[in-house]
């Protein structure tokens, strides 16, 4: 059932670092698509541009885009940058074109995001309605777990955490492993 709008469409978004993308992120992308198909409007996944910490954020934005696009094709990806580095700055720009916000996140973030998004509504942005949609229970499959497998040279463990579409593209799957492996061995400072 589509939600009636006052001529301005709903906005369905999620946010994450996805560095690197894992099967644990699948539920967020699936929920974003399902919600968007239900309510219409615009949808995208907001992806952090963060890159270069010594043990985290090992993929550059360009590399991350390549692997996310392969893993979760069909979902528009928008990267933050140094000028728009937070979800709240993006929402300040987007509310003039969208009256209803649907924010997709895992169960561990629902309470915090509900409180925070509503706190800033009618201050920094002005959505008629804000809905925080739970994409499911956190399944403890994280980028940190994947990086731990790579650090321990556990290629089989890595493969179990790779999203299905990326796993099906063995060349890109291997490429992501090699990039991460090199950067874990020689982290950027």
Coordinates of N, CA and C in Angstrom, one line a residue:
X1 N 0.8 -1.2 0.0 CA 0.0 0.0 0.0 C 0.9 1.2 0.0
X2 N 0.7 2.1 -1.0 CA 1.5 3.3 -1.0 C 0.9 4.4 -0.1
X3 N 1.7 5.2 0.5 CA 1.3 6.2 1.4 C 1.0 7.5 0.6
X4 N -0.2 8.1 0.9 CA -0.5 9.3 0.2 C 0.4 10.4 0.6
X5 N 0.8 11.2 -0.3 CA 1.8 12.3 -0.1 C 1.1 13.6 -0.6
X6 N 1.6 14.7 0.0 CA 1.1 16.0 -0.4 C 1.8 16.5 -1.7
X7 N 2.1 15.6 -2.6 CA 2.8 15.9 -3.8 C 4.3 15.8 -3.7
X8 N 4.7 15.6 -2.5 CA 6.2 15.4 -2.3 C 6.4 13.9 -1.9
X9 N 7.3 13.3 -2.4 CA 7.4 11.8 -2.3 C 8.2 11.4 -1.0
X10 N 7.9 10.2 -0.6 CA 8.7 9.6 0.6 C 10.2 9.4 0.2
X11 N 11.0 9.3 1.2 CA 12.4 9.1 1.1 C 12.7 7.9 1.9
X12 N 13.3 6.9 1.3 CA 13.7 5.6 2.0 C 15.2 5.5 1.9
X13 N 15.9 5.6 3.1 CA 17.3 5.5 3.1 C 17.9 4.7 4.2
X14 N 19.1 4.3 4.1 CA 19.9 3.6 5.1 C 21.2 4.2 5.1
X15 N 22.1 3.8 6.0 CA 23.4 4.3 6.1 C 24.4 3.3 6.7
X16 N 25.6 3.3 6.2 CA 26.6 2.4 6.8 C 28.0 2.6 6.2
X17 N 29.0 2.0 6.9 CA 30.3 2.1 6.4 C 30.6 1.1 5.4
X18 N 30.0 -0.1 5.6 CA 30.2 -1.2 4.6 C 31.6 -1.4 4.1
X19 N 32.5 -1.4 5.1 CA 33.9 -1.5 4.8 C 34.6 -2.6 5.5
X20 N 34.6 -3.8 4.9 CA 34.0 -4.2 3.6 C 32.6 -4.7 3.7
X21 N 31.9 -4.8 2.6 CA 30.5 -5.4 2.6 C 30.5 -6.8 2.9
X22 N 29.5 -7.2 3.7 CA 29.4 -8.6 4.1 C 28.0 -9.1 4.0
X23 N 27.7 -10.4 4.2 CA 26.4 -10.9 4.1 C 25.5 -10.3 5.2
X24 N 26.1 -9.8 6.3 CA 25.4 -9.2 7.3 C 24.7 -7.9 6.9
X25 N 25.2 -7.3 5.8 CA 24.6 -6.1 5.3 C 23.4 -6.4 4.4
X26 N 23.2 -7.6 4.0 CA 22.1 -8.0 3.1 C 20.8 -7.6 3.6
X27 N 20.5 -7.8 4.8 CA 19.1 -7.5 5.4 C 18.8 -6.0 5.2
X28 N 19.8 -5.1 5.4 CA 19.6 -3.7 5.3 C 19.2 -3.3 3.8
X29 N 19.9 -3.9 2.9 CA 19.6 -3.6 1.5 C 18.3 -4.2 1.1
X30 N 18.0 -5.4 1.5 CA 16.7 -6.1 1.2 C 15.5 -5.3 1.8
X31 N 15.7 -4.8 3.1 CA 14.6 -4.0 3.7 C 14.4 -2.7 3.0
X32 N 15.5 -2.1 2.6 CA 15.4 -0.8 1.9 C 14.6 -1.0 0.6
X33 N 14.9 -2.1 -0.2 CA 14.1 -2.3 -1.4 C 12.7 -2.7 -1.1
X34 N 12.4 -3.5 -0.1 CA 11.0 -3.8 0.2 C 10.2 -2.6 0.7
X35 N 10.8 -1.8 1.5 CA 10.2 -0.6 2.0 C 9.9 0.4 0.8
X36 N 10.9 0.5 0.0 CA 10.7 1.4 -1.2 C 9.6 0.9 -2.1
X37 N 9.6 -0.4 -2.3 CA 8.5 -1.0 -3.2 C 7.1 -0.7 -2.6
X38 N 7.1 -0.7 -1.3 CA 5.8 -0.5 -0.6 C 5.3 1.0 -0.6
X39 N 6.3 1.9 -0.4 CA 5.9 3.3 -0.2 C 6.2 4.2 -1.4
X40 N 7.1 3.7 -2.3 CA 7.4 4.6 -3.4 C 8.4 5.6 -3.1
X41 N 8.5 6.7 -3.9 CA 9.4 7.8 -3.7 C 10.8 7.5 -4.1
X42 N 11.7 8.1 -3.4 CA 13.1 7.9 -3.7 C 13.8 7.0 -2.7
X43 N 14.8 6.3 -3.1 CA 15.5 5.5 -2.1 C 17.0 5.4 -2.5
X44 N 17.8 5.3 -1.5 CA 19.3 5.1 -1.7 C 19.9 4.7 -0.4
X45 N 21.0 4.1 -0.5 CA 21.8 3.7 0.6 C 23.0 4.8 0.7
X46 N 23.0 5.4 1.8 CA 24.1 6.4 2.1 C 25.3 5.6 2.6
X47 N 26.4 5.8 2.0 CA 27.6 5.1 2.3 C 28.7 6.0 2.8
X48 N 29.3 5.7 3.9 CA 30.4 6.6 4.5 C 31.6 6.5 3.5
X49 N 32.2 7.7 3.4 CA 33.4 7.8 2.6 C 34.6 7.5 3.4
X50 N 34.5 7.2 4.6 CA 35.7 7.0 5.5 C 36.6 5.9 4.9
X51 N 37.9 6.3 5.0 CA 38.9 5.4 4.4 C 40.3 5.8 5.1
X52 N 41.0 4.8 5.5 CA 42.4 5.0 5.8 C 42.7 4.8 7.3
X53 N 41.8 4.4 8.2 CA 42.2 4.1 9.5 C 43.2 2.9 9.5
X54 N 43.9 2.7 10.5 CA 45.0 1.7 10.5 C 44.4 0.3 10.5
X55 N 43.3 0.0 11.1 CA 42.7 -1.3 11.1 C 41.3 -1.4 10.6
X56 N 40.7 -0.3 10.3 CA 39.3 -0.2 9.7 C 39.3 0.6 8.5
X57 N 38.2 0.5 7.8 CA 38.0 1.4 6.6 C 39.2 1.2 5.6
X58 N 39.4 -0.1 5.2 CA 40.6 -0.4 4.4 C 40.3 -0.2 2.9
X59 N 39.0 -0.2 2.5 CA 38.7 0.0 1.1 C 38.4 1.5 0.8
X60 N 39.0 2.0 -0.3 CA 38.8 3.3 -0.7 C 37.3 3.5 -1.1
X61 N 36.8 4.7 -1.2 CA 35.4 4.8 -1.7 C 35.2 4.2 -3.1
X62 N 36.1 4.4 -4.0 CA 36.0 3.8 -5.3 C 35.9 2.3 -5.3
X63 N 36.8 1.7 -4.5 CA 36.8 0.2 -4.3 C 35.5 -0.3 -3.6
X64 N 35.1 0.5 -2.6 CA 33.9 0.1 -1.9 C 32.7 0.1 -2.8
X65 N 32.6 1.2 -3.7 CA 31.5 1.3 -4.6 C 31.5 0.0 -5.5
X66 N 32.6 -0.4 -6.0 CA 32.7 -1.5 -6.9 C 32.2 -2.8 -6.3
X67 N 32.6 -3.0 -5.0 CA 32.2 -4.2 -4.4 C 30.7 -4.2 -3.9
X68 N 30.3 -3.0 -3.4 CA 28.9 -2.8 -3.0 C 27.9 -3.0 -4.2
X69 N 28.3 -2.4 -5.3 CA 27.5 -2.4 -6.5 C 27.4 -3.9 -7.0
X70 N 28.4 -4.6 -6.9 CA 28.4 -6.0 -7.3 C 27.6 -6.8 -6.3
X71 N 27.7 -6.5 -5.0 CA 27.0 -7.3 -4.0 C 25.5 -7.0 -3.9
X72 N 25.1 -5.8 -4.1 CA 23.8 -5.4 -3.8 C 23.3 -4.5 -5.0
X73 N 23.4 -5.0 -6.2 CA 23.1 -4.2 -7.4 C 21.6 -3.9 -7.4
X74 N 21.3 -2.7 -8.0 CA 19.9 -2.3 -8.0 C 19.6 -1.3 -6.9
X75 N 20.4 -1.1 -5.9 CA 20.2 -0.1 -4.9 C 21.1 1.1 -5.2
X76 N 20.5 2.3 -5.4 CA 21.4 3.5 -5.6 C 22.2 3.7 -4.4
X77 N 23.5 4.0 -4.6 CA 24.5 4.3 -3.6 C 24.9 5.8 -3.6
X78 N 24.8 6.4 -2.5 CA 25.3 7.8 -2.4 C 26.4 7.9 -1.3
X79 N 27.5 8.4 -1.7 CA 28.6 8.4 -0.8 C 28.7 9.8 -0.1
X80 N 28.9 9.8 1.2 CA 29.2 11.0 1.9 C 30.5 11.5 1.5
X81 N 30.8 12.8 1.7 CA 32.1 13.4 1.4 C 32.5 14.3 2.6
X82 N 33.5 15.0 2.4 CA 34.0 15.9 3.5 C 33.0 17.1 3.7
X83 N 32.1 17.4 2.7 CA 31.2 18.5 2.9 C 29.9 18.0 3.4
X84 N 29.5 16.8 3.1 CA 28.2 16.2 3.6 C 28.6 14.9 4.3
X85 N 29.1 15.0 5.5 CA 29.7 13.8 6.2 C 28.7 13.1 7.1
X86 N 27.5 13.6 7.3 CA 26.6 13.0 8.2 C 25.2 12.8 7.6
X87 N 24.5 11.8 8.1 CA 23.1 11.6 7.7 C 22.3 12.8 7.9
X88 N 22.6 13.6 9.0 CA 21.8 14.7 9.3 C 22.0 15.9 8.3
X89 N 23.1 16.1 7.8 CA 23.4 17.1 6.8 C 22.7 16.7 5.5
X90 N 22.7 15.4 5.2 CA 21.9 14.9 4.0 C 20.4 15.2 4.2
X91 N 19.9 14.9 5.3 CA 18.5 15.1 5.6 C 18.1 16.5 5.5
X92 N 19.0 17.4 5.9 CA 18.7 18.9 5.8 C 18.5 19.3 4.4
X93 N 19.2 18.6 3.5 CA 19.0 18.9 2.1 C 17.8 18.2 1.4
X94 N 17.5 17.0 1.9 CA 16.5 16.2 1.3 C 15.1 16.5 1.7
X95 N 14.8 17.1 2.9 CA 13.5 17.2 3.4 C 12.6 18.1 2.5
X96 N 13.2 19.0 1.8 CA 12.4 19.9 0.9 C 11.8 19.2 -0.3
X97 N 12.3 18.0 -0.6 CA 11.7 17.2 -1.7 C 10.9 16.0 -1.2
X98 N 11.0 15.7 0.1 CA 10.3 14.5 0.6 C 9.6 14.8 1.9
X99 N 8.4 14.4 2.1 CA 7.7 14.7 3.3 C 7.7 13.5 4.3
X100 N 7.9 12.3 3.9 CA 8.0 11.1 4.8 C 9.4 10.5 4.7
X101 N 10.0 10.3 5.8 CA 11.3 9.6 5.9 C 11.1 8.2 6.4
X102 N 11.7 7.3 5.7 CA 11.8 5.9 6.2 C 13.3 5.6 6.3
X103 N 13.8 5.4 7.5 CA 15.2 5.1 7.8 C 15.3 3.6 8.1
X104 N 16.2 3.0 7.4 CA 16.4 1.5 7.5 C 17.6 1.3 8.4
X105 N 17.5 0.4 9.4 CA 18.6 0.1 10.2 C 18.4 -1.3 10.9
X106 N 19.4 -1.8 11.5 CA 19.3 -3.1 12.2 C 18.7 -2.9 13.6
X107 N 18.3 -3.9 14.2 CA 17.6 -3.9 15.5 C 18.5 -3.1 16.6
X108 N 19.8 -3.2 16.5 CA 20.6 -2.6 17.5 C 20.7 -1.1 17.4
X109 N 20.1 -0.5 16.3 CA 20.1 0.9 16.1 C 18.8 1.6 16.1
X110 N 17.7 0.8 16.2 CA 16.3 1.3 16.0 C 16.0 2.4 17.1
X111 N 16.2 2.0 18.3 CA 15.9 3.0 19.4 C 16.7 4.3 19.3
X112 N 18.0 4.2 19.1 CA 18.8 5.3 19.0 C 18.4 6.2 17.8
X113 N 18.2 5.6 16.7 CA 17.9 6.4 15.5 C 16.5 7.0 15.6
X114 N 15.5 6.3 16.2 CA 14.2 6.9 16.4 C 14.3 8.1 17.2
X115 N 15.0 8.0 18.3 CA 15.1 9.2 19.2 C 15.9 10.3 18.5
X116 N 17.0 10.0 17.9 CA 17.8 11.0 17.3 C 17.2 11.7 16.1
X117 N 16.6 10.9 15.2 CA 16.0 11.5 14.0 C 14.8 12.4 14.4
X118 N 14.0 12.0 15.3 CA 12.9 12.8 15.8 C 13.3 14.0 16.6
X119 N 14.4 13.9 17.3 CA 15.0 15.1 18.0 C 15.3 16.2 17.1
X120 N 15.9 15.9 16.0 CA 16.3 17.0 15.0 C 15.2 17.4 14.1
X121 N 14.1 16.6 14.0 CA 13.0 17.0 13.2 C 12.4 18.2 13.7
X122 N 12.0 19.1 12.9 CA 11.4 20.4 13.2 C 12.5 21.4 13.8
X123 N 13.7 21.0 13.7 CA 14.9 21.9 14.0 C 15.8 22.0 12.8
X124 N 16.3 20.9 12.4 CA 17.2 20.9 11.3 C 16.6 20.5 9.9
X125 N 15.5 19.8 10.0 CA 14.8 19.3 8.8 C 13.3 19.2 9.3
X126 N 12.4 19.1 8.3 CA 11.0 19.2 8.7 C 10.2 18.1 7.9
X127 N 10.3 16.8 8.3 CA 9.5 15.8 7.7 C 8.2 15.7 8.4
X128 N 7.1 15.4 7.7 CA 5.8 15.3 8.2 C 5.8 14.0 9.1
X129 N 6.5 13.0 8.7 CA 6.5 11.7 9.4 C 7.9 11.1 9.3
X130 N 8.4 10.5 10.4 CA 9.6 9.8 10.4 C 9.3 8.3 10.9
X131 N 9.7 7.4 10.1 CA 9.6 6.0 10.4 C 11.0 5.3 10.4
X132 N 11.3 4.7 11.5 CA 12.6 3.9 11.5 C 12.2 2.5 11.4
X133 N 12.7 1.9 10.3 CA 12.3 0.5 9.9 C 13.4 -0.4 10.3
X134 N 13.1 -1.5 11.1 CA 14.0 -2.5 11.5 C 14.2 -3.5 10.4
X135 N 15.5 -3.6 10.0 CA 15.8 -4.6 8.9 C 16.0 -6.0 9.5
X136 N 16.0 -6.1 10.8 CA 16.1 -7.5 11.4 C 17.1 -7.4 12.5
X137 N 17.2 -8.6 13.2 CA 18.1 -8.7 14.3 C 19.5 -8.7 13.8
X138 N 20.4 -8.1 14.5 CA 21.8 -8.2 14.2 C 22.3 -9.6 14.3
X139 N 22.9 -10.1 13.2 CA 23.3 -11.5 13.2 C 24.8 -11.7 13.5
X140 N 25.5 -10.7 14.0 CA 26.9 -10.8 14.4 C 27.8 -11.1 13.2
X141 N 27.3 -10.9 12.0 CA 28.2 -11.0 10.8 C 28.6 -9.6 10.5
X142 N 29.8 -9.2 10.8 CA 30.2 -7.8 10.6 C 31.5 -7.7 9.8
X143 N 31.8 -6.5 9.4 CA 33.0 -6.2 8.7 C 34.2 -6.6 9.5
X144 N 34.1 -6.3 10.8 CA 35.2 -6.6 11.8 C 35.5 -8.1 11.8
X145 N 34.4 -9.0 11.7 CA 34.6 -10.4 11.7 C 35.3 -10.8 10.4
X146 N 34.9 -10.2 9.3 CA 35.5 -10.5 8.0 C 37.0 -10.2 8.0
X147 N 37.3 -9.0 8.5 CA 38.7 -8.5 8.6 C 39.5 -9.4 9.5
X148 N 38.9 -10.0 10.5 CA 39.6 -10.9 11.4 C 39.9 -12.2 10.7
X149 N 39.0 -12.7 9.9 CA 39.3 -13.9 9.0 C 40.5 -13.6 8.1
X150 N 40.5 -12.5 7.5 CA 41.5 -12.1 6.5 C 42.9 -12.0 7.3
X151 N 42.8 -11.3 8.4 CA 44.1 -11.2 9.2 C 44.7 -12.5 9.6
X152 N 43.8 -13.5 9.9 CA 44.2 -14.9 10.2 C 44.4 -15.8 9.1
X153 N 44.4 -15.2 7.8 CA 44.6 -16.0 6.6 C 43.5 -17.1 6.5
X154 N 42.3 -16.8 7.0 CA 41.2 -17.8 6.9 C 40.3 -17.5 5.7
X155 N 40.8 -17.9 4.5 CA 40.1 -17.7 3.3 C 38.7 -18.3 3.3
X156 N 38.6 -19.5 3.8 CA 37.3 -20.2 3.9 C 36.3 -19.4 4.8
X157 N 36.8 -18.9 5.9 CA 36.0 -18.0 6.8 C 35.5 -16.8 6.1
X158 N 36.5 -16.2 5.3 CA 36.1 -15.0 4.5 C 35.0 -15.3 3.5
X159 N 35.1 -16.4 2.8 CA 34.1 -16.7 1.8 C 32.7 -16.9 2.4
X160 N 32.7 -17.4 3.6 CA 31.4 -17.5 4.3 C 30.7 -16.2 4.6
X161 N 31.5 -15.1 4.6 CA 30.9 -13.8 5.0 C 30.7 -12.9 3.8
X162 N 31.1 -13.3 2.6 CA 31.0 -12.5 1.4 C 29.5 -12.6 0.9
X163 N 28.9 -11.4 0.5 CA 27.6 -11.4 0.0 C 27.5 -12.3 -1.3
X164 N 26.3 -12.9 -1.4 CA 26.1 -14.0 -2.5 C 26.5 -13.5 -3.9
X165 N 26.0 -12.3 -4.3 CA 26.3 -11.8 -5.6 C 27.8 -11.6 -5.8
X166 N 28.5 -11.1 -4.8 CA 30.0 -10.9 -4.9 C 30.7 -12.3 -4.9
X167 N 30.2 -13.2 -4.1 CA 30.7 -14.6 -4.1 C 30.6 -15.2 -5.5
X168 N 29.5 -14.9 -6.2 CA 29.3 -15.5 -7.5 C 30.3 -14.9 -8.6
X169 N 30.8 -13.7 -8.3 CA 31.8 -13.1 -9.2 C 33.2 -13.4 -8.5
X170 N 33.7 -14.6 -8.8 CA 34.9 -15.0 -8.2 C 36.1 -14.1 -8.3
X171 N 36.2 -13.4 -9.5 CA 37.3 -12.5 -9.7 C 37.2 -11.3 -8.8
X172 N 36.0 -10.7 -8.6 CA 35.9 -9.6 -7.7 C 36.0 -10.0 -6.3
X173 N 35.5 -11.2 -6.0 CA 35.6 -11.7 -4.6 C 37.1 -11.9 -4.2
X174 N 37.9 -12.4 -5.1 CA 39.3 -12.6 -4.9 C 40.0 -11.2 -4.8
X175 N 39.6 -10.3 -5.7 CA 40.2 -9.0 -5.7 C 40.0 -8.3 -4.3
X176 N 38.8 -8.3 -3.8 CA 38.5 -7.7 -2.5 C 39.4 -8.3 -1.4
X177 N 39.5 -9.7 -1.4 CA 40.3 -10.4 -0.5 C 41.7 -9.9 -0.5
X178 N 42.3 -9.8 -1.7 CA 43.7 -9.4 -1.9 C 43.9 -8.0 -1.5
X179 N 43.0 -7.1 -1.8 CA 43.2 -5.7 -1.4 C 43.2 -5.6 0.2
X180 N 42.2 -6.3 0.8 CA 42.1 -6.2 2.2 C 43.3 -6.9 2.9
X181 N 43.7 -8.0 2.3 CA 44.9 -8.7 2.8 C 46.1 -7.8 2.8
X182 N 46.4 -7.1 1.7 CA 47.5 -6.3 1.6 C 47.5 -5.1 2.6
X183 N 46.3 -4.6 2.8 CA 46.2 -3.4 3.7 C 46.2 -3.8 5.2
X184 N 45.8 -5.0 5.5 CA 45.9 -5.5 6.8 C 47.3 -5.7 7.2
X185 N 48.1 -6.2 6.2 CA 49.5 -6.4 6.4 C 50.3 -5.1 6.5
X186 N 49.9 -4.1 5.7 CA 50.5 -2.8 5.7 C 49.5 -1.7 5.8
X187 N 48.9 -1.5 7.0 CA 47.9 -0.5 7.2 C 48.4 0.9 6.9
X188 N 47.5 1.7 6.4 CA 47.8 3.2 6.2 C 47.8 3.8 7.6
X189 N 48.5 4.9 7.7 CA 48.5 5.6 9.0 C 47.7 6.9 8.9

